[in-house]
Amino acid sequence: NAGVTQTPKFQVLKTGQSMTLQCAQDMNHEYMSWYRQDPGMGLRLIHYSVGAGITDQGEVPNGYNVSRSTTEDFPLRLLSAAPSQTSVYFCASSPDPDYEQYFGPGTRLTVT
Amino acid sequence: DAKTTQPNSMESNEEEPVHLPCNHSTISGTDYIHWYRQLPSQGPEYVIHGLTSNVNNRMASLAIAEDRKSSTLILHRATLRDAAVYYCILRANDMRFGAGTRLTVKP
């Protein structure tokens, strides 16, 4: 199993550009989530999904969209990048929210 | 939302036990207590979780107070590789990470 994979590893965007961060897992987990981590801070939940076709907002959803058309993939879309979205983004998956979550290696995003 | 309180930082000597405390006085009856750690430049890594009873695994032990308003993560013999930020998190339909406790292990 590859576990949770994220692409790209690094990305630089200009203000106003849009992009999609990819997240995939091969463990058949129903629960997937996206977090952002600003320098020196803890992780903050952006969006999560409890299964294909079902998504919900977390703590900091503004400026981000998600969809979940398959169990394996959970992409995160930045609609119009802003410097405040400069952060490291982590994707995670779990068979259930009360179980162990597996985190991806992260995507480091810089918005100039 | 149920919240957790942890000390900002702790120090330990190598090969000594470490007790990392967490207060969660507003925990609800169905909230699991999870612990994760994050090594520098890596994603968080699961350590242990429990609901009411104390739990042990190969990495650590979790001691949960009888009233569930606090818990303690126990690393039995700290190594240099255990230096990380440790997060205590409650499951409340979504996981909220606080600032965690930065553990420094001295040789």
mmCIF file with all atom_site columns, C-alpha atoms in Angstrom, chain A residues 2-112:
data_model
loop_
_atom_site.group_PDB
_atom_site.id
_atom_site.type_symbol
_atom_site.label_atom_id
_atom_site.label_alt_id
_atom_site.label_comp_id
_atom_site.label_asym_id
_atom_site.label_entity_id
_atom_site.label_seq_id
_atom_site.pdbx_PDB_ins_code
_atom_site.Cartn_x
_atom_site.Cartn_y
_atom_site.Cartn_z
_atom_site.occupancy
_atom_site.B_iso_or_equiv
_atom_site.pdbx_formal_charge
_atom_site.auth_seq_id
_atom_site.auth_comp_id
_atom_site.auth_asym_id
_atom_site.auth_atom_id
_atom_site.pdbx_PDB_model_num
ATOM 1   C CA . ALA A 1 2   ? 1.195   3.514  -0.844 1.00 0.00 ? 2   ALA A CA 1
ATOM 2   C CA . GLY A 1 3   ? -0.925  4.920  1.997  1.00 0.00 ? 3   GLY A CA 1
ATOM 3   C CA . VAL A 1 4   ? -1.875  8.583  1.580  1.00 0.00 ? 4   VAL A CA 1
ATOM 4   C CA . THR A 1 5   ? -0.217  10.401 -1.288 1.00 0.00 ? 5   THR A CA 1
ATOM 5   C CA . GLN A 1 6   ? -0.251  14.121 -1.994 1.00 0.00 ? 6   GLN A CA 1
ATOM 6   C CA . THR A 1 7   ? 0.788   16.045 -5.075 1.00 0.00 ? 7   THR A CA 1
ATOM 7   C CA . PRO A 1 8   ? 2.504   18.338 -5.638 1.00 0.00 ? 8   PRO A CA 1
ATOM 8   C CA . LYS A 1 9   ? 5.070   18.468 -2.834 1.00 0.00 ? 9   LYS A CA 1
ATOM 9   C CA . PHE A 1 10  ? 5.786   22.142 -3.430 1.00 0.00 ? 10  PHE A CA 1
ATOM 10  C CA . GLN A 1 11  ? 3.869   24.866 -5.275 1.00 0.00 ? 11  GLN A CA 1
ATOM 11  C CA . VAL A 1 12  ? 4.261   28.597 -5.781 1.00 0.00 ? 12  VAL A CA 1
ATOM 12  C CA . LEU A 1 13  ? 1.229   30.570 -6.924 1.00 0.00 ? 13  LEU A CA 1
ATOM 13  C CA . LYS A 1 14  ? 0.572   34.194 -7.693 1.00 0.00 ? 14  LYS A CA 1
ATOM 14  C CA . THR A 1 15  ? -2.276  35.980 -5.962 1.00 0.00 ? 15  THR A CA 1
ATOM 15  C CA . GLY A 1 16  ? -5.557  35.276 -7.751 1.00 0.00 ? 16  GLY A CA 1
ATOM 16  C CA . GLN A 1 17  ? -4.488  32.013 -9.373 1.00 0.00 ? 17  GLN A CA 1
ATOM 17  C CA . SER A 1 18  ? -6.423  28.836 -8.757 1.00 0.00 ? 18  SER A CA 1
ATOM 18  C CA . MET A 1 19  ? -5.147  25.319 -8.322 1.00 0.00 ? 19  MET A CA 1
ATOM 19  C CA . THR A 1 20  ? -6.041  21.881 -7.038 1.00 0.00 ? 20  THR A CA 1
ATOM 20  C CA . LEU A 1 21  ? -4.088  19.958 -4.434 1.00 0.00 ? 21  LEU A CA 1
ATOM 21  C CA . GLN A 1 22  ? -4.420  16.244 -4.989 1.00 0.00 ? 22  GLN A CA 1
ATOM 22  C CA . CYS A 1 23  ? -4.878  13.617 -2.286 1.00 0.00 ? 23  CYS A CA 1
ATOM 23  C CA . ALA A 1 24  ? -5.323  9.900  -2.816 1.00 0.00 ? 24  ALA A CA 1
ATOM 24  C CA . GLN A 1 25  ? -5.427  6.873  -0.537 1.00 0.00 ? 25  GLN A CA 1
ATOM 25  C CA . ASP A 1 26  ? -5.399  3.173  -1.374 1.00 0.00 ? 26  ASP A CA 1
ATOM 26  C CA . MET A 1 27  ? -6.659  1.816  1.956  1.00 0.00 ? 27  MET A CA 1
ATOM 27  C CA . ASN A 1 28  ? -10.380 2.020  1.132  1.00 0.00 ? 28  ASN A CA 1
ATOM 28  C CA . HIS A 1 29  ? -10.921 4.506  3.941  1.00 0.00 ? 29  HIS A CA 1
ATOM 29  C CA . GLU A 1 30  ? -14.278 6.266  4.110  1.00 0.00 ? 30  GLU A CA 1
ATOM 30  C CA . TYR A 1 31  ? -13.113 9.265  6.123  1.00 0.00 ? 31  TYR A CA 1
ATOM 31  C CA . MET A 1 32  ? -10.778 11.831 4.565  1.00 0.00 ? 32  MET A CA 1
ATOM 32  C CA . SER A 1 33  ? -9.831  15.323 5.621  1.00 0.00 ? 33  SER A CA 1
ATOM 33  C CA . TRP A 1 34  ? -7.707  18.343 4.738  1.00 0.00 ? 34  TRP A CA 1
ATOM 34  C CA . TYR A 1 35  ? -5.699  20.422 7.208  1.00 0.00 ? 35  TYR A CA 1
ATOM 35  C CA . ARG A 1 36  ? -3.494  23.441 6.928  1.00 0.00 ? 36  ARG A CA 1
ATOM 36  C CA . GLN A 1 37  ? -0.562  24.204 9.177  1.00 0.00 ? 37  GLN A CA 1
ATOM 37  C CA . ASP A 1 38  ? 0.858   27.702 9.376  1.00 0.00 ? 38  ASP A CA 1
ATOM 38  C CA . PRO A 1 39  ? 4.434   28.188 10.652 1.00 0.00 ? 39  PRO A CA 1
ATOM 39  C CA . GLY A 1 40  ? 4.755   27.396 14.366 1.00 0.00 ? 40  GLY A CA 1
ATOM 40  C CA . MET A 1 41  ? 1.070   26.534 14.671 1.00 0.00 ? 41  MET A CA 1
ATOM 41  C CA . GLY A 1 42  ? -1.022  23.415 15.079 1.00 0.00 ? 42  GLY A CA 1
ATOM 42  C CA . LEU A 1 43  ? -3.114  21.928 12.291 1.00 0.00 ? 43  LEU A CA 1
ATOM 43  C CA . ARG A 1 44  ? -6.495  23.420 11.444 1.00 0.00 ? 44  ARG A CA 1
ATOM 44  C CA . LEU A 1 45  ? -9.232  21.429 9.732  1.00 0.00 ? 45  LEU A CA 1
ATOM 45  C CA . ILE A 1 46  ? -10.391 22.837 6.373  1.00 0.00 ? 46  ILE A CA 1
ATOM 46  C CA . HIS A 1 47  ? -12.881 20.277 5.030  1.00 0.00 ? 47  HIS A CA 1
ATOM 47  C CA . TYR A 1 48  ? -13.656 16.651 5.619  1.00 0.00 ? 48  TYR A CA 1
ATOM 48  C CA . SER A 1 49  ? -15.610 13.836 4.022  1.00 0.00 ? 49  SER A CA 1
ATOM 49  C CA . VAL A 1 50  ? -17.267 10.795 5.594  1.00 0.00 ? 50  VAL A CA 1
ATOM 50  C CA . GLY A 1 51  ? -17.661 9.013  2.279  1.00 0.00 ? 51  GLY A CA 1
ATOM 51  C CA . ALA A 1 52  ? -18.010 9.468  -1.463 1.00 0.00 ? 52  ALA A CA 1
ATOM 52  C CA . GLY A 1 53  ? -20.470 12.238 -2.236 1.00 0.00 ? 53  GLY A CA 1
ATOM 53  C CA . ILE A 1 54  ? -20.465 13.632 1.313  1.00 0.00 ? 54  ILE A CA 1
ATOM 54  C CA . THR A 1 55  ? -18.358 16.589 2.425  1.00 0.00 ? 55  THR A CA 1
ATOM 55  C CA . ASP A 1 56  ? -18.561 19.089 5.244  1.00 0.00 ? 56  ASP A CA 1
ATOM 56  C CA . GLN A 1 57  ? -16.770 22.193 6.440  1.00 0.00 ? 57  GLN A CA 1
ATOM 57  C CA . GLY A 1 58  ? -14.176 22.242 9.156  1.00 0.00 ? 58  GLY A CA 1
ATOM 58  C CA . GLU A 1 59  ? -12.716 25.098 11.127 1.00 0.00 ? 59  GLU A CA 1
ATOM 59  C CA . VAL A 1 60  ? -11.299 27.220 8.265  1.00 0.00 ? 60  VAL A CA 1
ATOM 60  C CA . PRO A 1 61  ? -13.193 26.440 5.017  1.00 0.00 ? 61  PRO A CA 1
ATOM 61  C CA . ASN A 1 62  ? -13.260 29.892 3.394  1.00 0.00 ? 62  ASN A CA 1
ATOM 62  C CA . GLY A 1 63  ? -11.427 30.082 0.088  1.00 0.00 ? 63  GLY A CA 1
ATOM 63  C CA . TYR A 1 64  ? -11.382 26.311 -0.426 1.00 0.00 ? 64  TYR A CA 1
ATOM 64  C CA . ASN A 1 65  ? -13.672 23.838 -2.182 1.00 0.00 ? 65  ASN A CA 1
ATOM 65  C CA . VAL A 1 66  ? -13.723 20.063 -2.025 1.00 0.00 ? 66  VAL A CA 1
ATOM 66  C CA . SER A 1 67  ? -15.578 17.234 -3.679 1.00 0.00 ? 67  SER A CA 1
ATOM 67  C CA . ARG A 1 68  ? -15.467 13.474 -3.176 1.00 0.00 ? 68  ARG A CA 1
ATOM 68  C CA . SER A 1 69  ? -16.537 11.558 -6.270 1.00 0.00 ? 69  SER A CA 1
ATOM 69  C CA . THR A 1 70  ? -14.618 8.378  -5.361 1.00 0.00 ? 70  THR A CA 1
ATOM 70  C CA . THR A 1 71  ? -13.530 6.723  -2.132 1.00 0.00 ? 71  THR A CA 1
ATOM 71  C CA . GLU A 1 72  ? -9.866  7.067  -3.137 1.00 0.00 ? 72  GLU A CA 1
ATOM 72  C CA . ASP A 1 73  ? -9.578  10.750 -4.048 1.00 0.00 ? 73  ASP A CA 1
ATOM 73  C CA . PHE A 1 74  ? -10.250 13.942 -2.147 1.00 0.00 ? 74  PHE A CA 1
ATOM 74  C CA . PRO A 1 75  ? -8.940  17.006 -4.020 1.00 0.00 ? 75  PRO A CA 1
ATOM 75  C CA . LEU A 1 76  ? -8.749  20.459 -2.447 1.00 0.00 ? 76  LEU A CA 1
ATOM 76  C CA . ARG A 1 77  ? -9.339  23.446 -4.723 1.00 0.00 ? 77  ARG A CA 1
ATOM 77  C CA . LEU A 1 78  ? -8.091  26.930 -4.056 1.00 0.00 ? 78  LEU A CA 1
ATOM 78  C CA . LEU A 1 79  ? -10.458 29.239 -5.902 1.00 0.00 ? 79  LEU A CA 1
ATOM 79  C CA . SER A 1 80  ? -8.430  32.465 -5.935 1.00 0.00 ? 80  SER A CA 1
ATOM 80  C CA . ALA A 1 81  ? -5.147  32.161 -4.062 1.00 0.00 ? 81  ALA A CA 1
ATOM 81  C CA . ALA A 1 82  ? -4.261  34.772 -1.448 1.00 0.00 ? 82  ALA A CA 1
ATOM 82  C CA . PRO A 1 83  ? -1.003  35.270 0.500  1.00 0.00 ? 83  PRO A CA 1
ATOM 83  C CA . SER A 1 84  ? -2.907  34.263 3.665  1.00 0.00 ? 84  SER A CA 1
ATOM 84  C CA . GLN A 1 85  ? -3.194  30.766 2.179  1.00 0.00 ? 85  GLN A CA 1
ATOM 85  C CA . THR A 1 86  ? 0.566   30.279 2.289  1.00 0.00 ? 86  THR A CA 1
ATOM 86  C CA . SER A 1 87  ? 0.840   27.162 4.429  1.00 0.00 ? 87  SER A CA 1
ATOM 87  C CA . VAL A 1 88  ? 1.600   23.462 4.515  1.00 0.00 ? 88  VAL A CA 1
ATOM 88  C CA . TYR A 1 89  ? -1.421  21.359 3.587  1.00 0.00 ? 89  TYR A CA 1
ATOM 89  C CA . PHE A 1 90  ? -1.928  17.859 4.927  1.00 0.00 ? 90  PHE A CA 1
ATOM 90  C CA . CYS A 1 91  ? -4.437  15.283 3.792  1.00 0.00 ? 91  CYS A CA 1
ATOM 91  C CA . ALA A 1 92  ? -5.468  12.424 6.065  1.00 0.00 ? 92  ALA A CA 1
ATOM 92  C CA . SER A 1 93  ? -7.618  9.322  5.838  1.00 0.00 ? 93  SER A CA 1
ATOM 93  C CA . SER A 1 94  ? -9.132  6.905  8.301  1.00 0.00 ? 94  SER A CA 1
ATOM 94  C CA . PRO A 1 95  ? -11.608 4.012  8.280  1.00 0.00 ? 95  PRO A CA 1
ATOM 95  C CA . ASP A 1 96  ? -13.590 5.989  10.848 1.00 0.00 ? 96  ASP A CA 1
ATOM 96  C CA . PRO A 1 97  ? -13.075 9.366  12.563 1.00 0.00 ? 97  PRO A CA 1
ATOM 97  C CA . ASP A 1 98  ? -12.639 7.574  15.898 1.00 0.00 ? 98  ASP A CA 1
ATOM 98  C CA . TYR A 1 99  ? -9.820  5.442  14.538 1.00 0.00 ? 99  TYR A CA 1
ATOM 99  C CA . GLU A 1 100 ? -6.200  6.125  13.656 1.00 0.00 ? 100 GLU A CA 1
ATOM 100 C CA . GLN A 1 101 ? -5.771  8.762  10.958 1.00 0.00 ? 101 GLN A CA 1
ATOM 101 C CA . TYR A 1 102 ? -3.064  8.355  8.350  1.00 0.00 ? 102 TYR A CA 1
ATOM 102 C CA . PHE A 1 103 ? -1.484  11.580 7.152  1.00 0.00 ? 103 PHE A CA 1
ATOM 103 C CA . GLY A 1 104 ? 0.140   12.323 3.834  1.00 0.00 ? 104 GLY A CA 1
ATOM 104 C CA . PRO A 1 105 ? 3.570   13.981 3.526  1.00 0.00 ? 105 PRO A CA 1
ATOM 105 C CA . GLY A 1 106 ? 2.107   17.425 2.914  1.00 0.00 ? 106 GLY A CA 1
ATOM 106 C CA . THR A 1 107 ? 2.130   20.081 0.187  1.00 0.00 ? 107 THR A CA 1
ATOM 107 C CA . ARG A 1 108 ? 4.035   23.279 0.884  1.00 0.00 ? 108 ARG A CA 1
ATOM 108 C CA . LEU A 1 109 ? 2.201   26.146 -0.818 1.00 0.00 ? 109 LEU A CA 1
ATOM 109 C CA . THR A 1 110 ? 3.525   29.676 -1.185 1.00 0.00 ? 110 THR A CA 1
ATOM 110 C CA . VAL A 1 111 ? 1.309   32.461 -2.548 1.00 0.00 ? 111 VAL A CA 1
ATOM 111 C CA . THR A 1 112 ? 3.104   35.618 -3.639 1.00 0.00 ? 112 THR A CA 1
#
